[in-house]
Amino acid sequence: LRANAPRATARRLDWSEPVPDELRGAFDVVLGADLVYSSGAVASGLCDAAAALLVARGRLLLCVPRGRHGVDALETALRSARWRDAGTMMLDLSLTAELGDGHAFLLVFATRSGVG
């Protein structure tokens, strides 16, 4: 992170807990990888936490292994009034070739609306 984006910060977050006040609406982009293991990720507050962290019109970007349980629930949650321009796209396999395990990955994305 420091080599590619020296001013960027990263923090660990338990999205089942309330987002600390000092982090609410503080980020233009929230990045996440390998966070969805079941539909329980949505129920446990992943989308709520991301919305709380982002400024209005901030961007959520999640990398998820294709076929992972819970992706459908995540996509449904990102089509709520709190989000717009939600979707998924397959990542170019050449980007993950070095993993050597043949997994395909989806990029799940959404923009936080200016509402709530």
PDB file of C-alpha atoms in Angstrom:
ATOM      1  CA  LEU A   1       0.000   0.000   0.000  1.00  0.00           C
ATOM      2  CA  ARG A   2       2.711   2.486   0.947  1.00  0.00           C
ATOM      3  CA  ALA A   3       4.631   1.904  -2.291  1.00  0.00           C
ATOM      4  CA  ASN A   4       1.639   2.470  -4.578  1.00  0.00           C
ATOM      5  CA  ALA A   5      -0.467   4.921  -2.607  1.00  0.00           C
ATOM      6  CA  PRO A   6       1.606   6.578   0.117  1.00  0.00           C
ATOM      7  CA  ARG A   7      -1.308   8.719   1.353  1.00  0.00           C
ATOM      8  CA  ALA A   8      -3.807   5.840   1.473  1.00  0.00           C
ATOM      9  CA  THR A   9      -4.758   4.266   4.764  1.00  0.00           C
ATOM     10  CA  ALA A  10      -6.061   0.834   5.661  1.00  0.00           C
ATOM     11  CA  ARG A  11      -7.830  -0.261   8.813  1.00  0.00           C
ATOM     12  CA  ARG A  12      -9.330  -3.464  10.071  1.00  0.00           C
ATOM     13  CA  LEU A  13     -13.088  -3.281  10.557  1.00  0.00           C
ATOM     14  CA  ASP A  14     -15.619  -5.609  12.148  1.00  0.00           C
ATOM     15  CA  TRP A  15     -18.727  -4.751  10.122  1.00  0.00           C
ATOM     16  CA  SER A  16     -20.989  -6.463  12.643  1.00  0.00           C
ATOM     17  CA  GLU A  17     -20.130  -3.644  15.067  1.00  0.00           C
ATOM     18  CA  PRO A  18     -21.284  -0.012  14.694  1.00  0.00           C
ATOM     19  CA  VAL A  19     -18.982   2.080  12.498  1.00  0.00           C
ATOM     20  CA  PRO A  20     -17.010   4.496  14.717  1.00  0.00           C
ATOM     21  CA  ASP A  21     -18.217   8.098  14.407  1.00  0.00           C
ATOM     22  CA  GLU A  22     -14.834   9.330  13.192  1.00  0.00           C
ATOM     23  CA  LEU A  23     -15.044   6.975  10.185  1.00  0.00           C
ATOM     24  CA  ARG A  24     -18.627   7.766   9.124  1.00  0.00           C
ATOM     25  CA  GLY A  25     -18.679   9.375   5.690  1.00  0.00           C
ATOM     26  CA  ALA A  26     -14.888   9.580   5.666  1.00  0.00           C
ATOM     27  CA  PHE A  27     -13.996   7.598   2.531  1.00  0.00           C
ATOM     28  CA  ASP A  28     -14.340   8.093  -1.218  1.00  0.00           C
ATOM     29  CA  VAL A  29     -13.668   4.400  -1.895  1.00  0.00           C
ATOM     30  CA  VAL A  30     -14.060   1.243   0.165  1.00  0.00           C
ATOM     31  CA  LEU A  31     -12.115  -1.766  -1.146  1.00  0.00           C
ATOM     32  CA  GLY A  32     -12.623  -5.307   0.029  1.00  0.00           C
ATOM     33  CA  ALA A  33     -11.517  -8.767  -1.004  1.00  0.00           C
ATOM     34  CA  ASP A  34     -12.653 -12.222   0.022  1.00  0.00           C
ATOM     35  CA  LEU A  35     -15.263 -10.879   2.437  1.00  0.00           C
ATOM     36  CA  VAL A  36     -18.311 -12.825   1.255  1.00  0.00           C
ATOM     37  CA  TYR A  37     -18.595 -16.454   2.345  1.00  0.00           C
ATOM     38  CA  SER A  38     -22.378 -16.751   2.598  1.00  0.00           C
ATOM     39  CA  SER A  39     -25.534 -14.653   2.535  1.00  0.00           C
ATOM     40  CA  GLY A  40     -24.706 -14.013   6.184  1.00  0.00           C
ATOM     41  CA  ALA A  41     -22.185 -11.361   5.118  1.00  0.00           C
ATOM     42  CA  VAL A  42     -25.050  -9.132   4.066  1.00  0.00           C
ATOM     43  CA  ALA A  43     -27.143  -9.968   7.128  1.00  0.00           C
ATOM     44  CA  SER A  44     -24.194  -9.276   9.427  1.00  0.00           C
ATOM     45  CA  GLY A  45     -23.893  -5.707   8.169  1.00  0.00           C
ATOM     46  CA  LEU A  46     -21.330  -5.602   5.328  1.00  0.00           C
ATOM     47  CA  CYS A  47     -23.431  -3.307   3.112  1.00  0.00           C
ATOM     48  CA  ASP A  48     -24.566  -1.174   6.062  1.00  0.00           C
ATOM     49  CA  ALA A  49     -20.982  -0.659   7.203  1.00  0.00           C
ATOM     50  CA  ALA A  50     -19.781   0.178   3.690  1.00  0.00           C
ATOM     51  CA  ALA A  51     -22.574   2.730   3.260  1.00  0.00           C
ATOM     52  CA  ALA A  52     -21.714   4.298   6.627  1.00  0.00           C
ATOM     53  CA  LEU A  53     -18.028   4.578   5.708  1.00  0.00           C
ATOM     54  CA  LEU A  54     -18.559   6.173   2.303  1.00  0.00           C
ATOM     55  CA  VAL A  55     -19.239   9.766   1.388  1.00  0.00           C
ATOM     56  CA  ALA A  56     -22.328  10.349  -0.757  1.00  0.00           C
ATOM     57  CA  ARG A  57     -21.514   9.015  -4.240  1.00  0.00           C
ATOM     58  CA  GLY A  58     -18.514   7.097  -2.824  1.00  0.00           C
ATOM     59  CA  ARG A  59     -17.586   3.828  -4.514  1.00  0.00           C
ATOM     60  CA  LEU A  60     -17.642   0.284  -3.108  1.00  0.00           C
ATOM     61  CA  LEU A  61     -15.391  -2.270  -4.843  1.00  0.00           C
ATOM     62  CA  LEU A  62     -15.305  -5.891  -3.712  1.00  0.00           C
ATOM     63  CA  CYS A  63     -13.402  -8.805  -5.234  1.00  0.00           C
ATOM     64  CA  VAL A  64     -15.287 -12.081  -4.730  1.00  0.00           C
ATOM     65  CA  PRO A  65     -14.523 -15.597  -6.005  1.00  0.00           C
ATOM     66  CA  ARG A  66     -17.078 -16.497  -8.684  1.00  0.00           C
ATOM     67  CA  GLY A  67     -19.673 -18.950  -7.434  1.00  0.00           C
ATOM     68  CA  ARG A  68     -19.251 -17.960  -3.788  1.00  0.00           C
ATOM     69  CA  HIS A  69     -22.413 -18.387  -1.727  1.00  0.00           C
ATOM     70  CA  GLY A  70     -23.822 -15.014  -0.806  1.00  0.00           C
ATOM     71  CA  VAL A  71     -22.990 -13.117  -4.002  1.00  0.00           C
ATOM     72  CA  ASP A  72     -26.660 -13.084  -5.053  1.00  0.00           C
ATOM     73  CA  ALA A  73     -27.702 -11.697  -1.646  1.00  0.00           C
ATOM     74  CA  LEU A  74     -24.962  -9.078  -1.915  1.00  0.00           C
ATOM     75  CA  GLU A  75     -26.117  -7.988  -5.375  1.00  0.00           C
ATOM     76  CA  THR A  76     -29.719  -7.762  -4.152  1.00  0.00           C
ATOM     77  CA  ALA A  77     -28.673  -5.631  -1.166  1.00  0.00           C
ATOM     78  CA  LEU A  78     -26.700  -3.304  -3.444  1.00  0.00           C
ATOM     79  CA  ARG A  79     -29.820  -2.619  -5.481  1.00  0.00           C
ATOM     80  CA  SER A  80     -31.487  -0.866  -2.525  1.00  0.00           C
ATOM     81  CA  ALA A  81     -32.189   2.869  -2.337  1.00  0.00           C
ATOM     82  CA  ARG A  82     -28.874   3.409  -0.555  1.00  0.00           C
ATOM     83  CA  TRP A  83     -26.903   2.342  -3.639  1.00  0.00           C
ATOM     84  CA  ARG A  84     -26.888   3.036  -7.373  1.00  0.00           C
ATOM     85  CA  ASP A  85     -25.000   1.779 -10.417  1.00  0.00           C
ATOM     86  CA  ALA A  86     -24.523  -1.626  -8.762  1.00  0.00           C
ATOM     87  CA  GLY A  87     -23.264  -4.566 -10.758  1.00  0.00           C
ATOM     88  CA  THR A  88     -20.698  -7.284 -11.240  1.00  0.00           C
ATOM     89  CA  MET A  89     -18.119  -8.043 -13.843  1.00  0.00           C
ATOM     90  CA  MET A  90     -15.758 -10.946 -14.374  1.00  0.00           C
ATOM     91  CA  LEU A  91     -12.134 -10.018 -13.759  1.00  0.00           C
ATOM     92  CA  ASP A  92      -9.691 -10.795 -16.527  1.00  0.00           C
ATOM     93  CA  LEU A  93      -8.209 -14.214 -15.738  1.00  0.00           C
ATOM     94  CA  SER A  94      -4.741 -12.937 -16.616  1.00  0.00           C
ATOM     95  CA  LEU A  95      -4.967 -10.709 -13.530  1.00  0.00           C
ATOM     96  CA  THR A  96      -5.262 -13.761 -11.266  1.00  0.00           C
ATOM     97  CA  ALA A  97      -3.091 -16.219 -13.225  1.00  0.00           C
ATOM     98  CA  GLU A  98      -0.304 -16.030 -10.671  1.00  0.00           C
ATOM     99  CA  LEU A  99      -2.619 -17.585  -8.087  1.00  0.00           C
ATOM    100  CA  GLY A 100      -2.357 -20.805 -10.061  1.00  0.00           C
ATOM    101  CA  ASP A 101      -5.554 -22.261  -8.628  1.00  0.00           C
ATOM    102  CA  GLY A 102      -7.837 -21.603 -11.598  1.00  0.00           C
ATOM    103  CA  HIS A 103     -10.310 -19.507  -9.606  1.00  0.00           C
ATOM    104  CA  ALA A 104     -12.296 -16.888 -11.444  1.00  0.00           C
ATOM    105  CA  PHE A 105     -13.134 -13.686  -9.612  1.00  0.00           C
ATOM    106  CA  LEU A 106     -15.927 -11.147  -9.825  1.00  0.00           C
ATOM    107  CA  LEU A 107     -15.638  -7.453  -9.198  1.00  0.00           C
ATOM    108  CA  VAL A 108     -18.771  -6.346  -7.347  1.00  0.00           C
ATOM    109  CA  PHE A 109     -19.286  -2.591  -7.450  1.00  0.00           C
ATOM    110  CA  ALA A 110     -21.782   0.049  -6.392  1.00  0.00           C
ATOM    111  CA  THR A 111     -21.960   3.765  -5.791  1.00  0.00           C
ATOM    112  CA  ARG A 112     -23.465   5.066  -2.571  1.00  0.00           C
ATOM    113  CA  SER A 113     -26.429   7.267  -3.337  1.00  0.00           C
ATOM    114  CA  GLY A 114     -26.827  10.679  -1.782  1.00  0.00           C
ATOM    115  CA  VAL A 115     -29.771   9.309   0.236  1.00  0.00           C
ATOM    116  CA  GLY A 116     -29.407   8.037   3.834  1.00  0.00           C
TER     117      GLY A 116
END
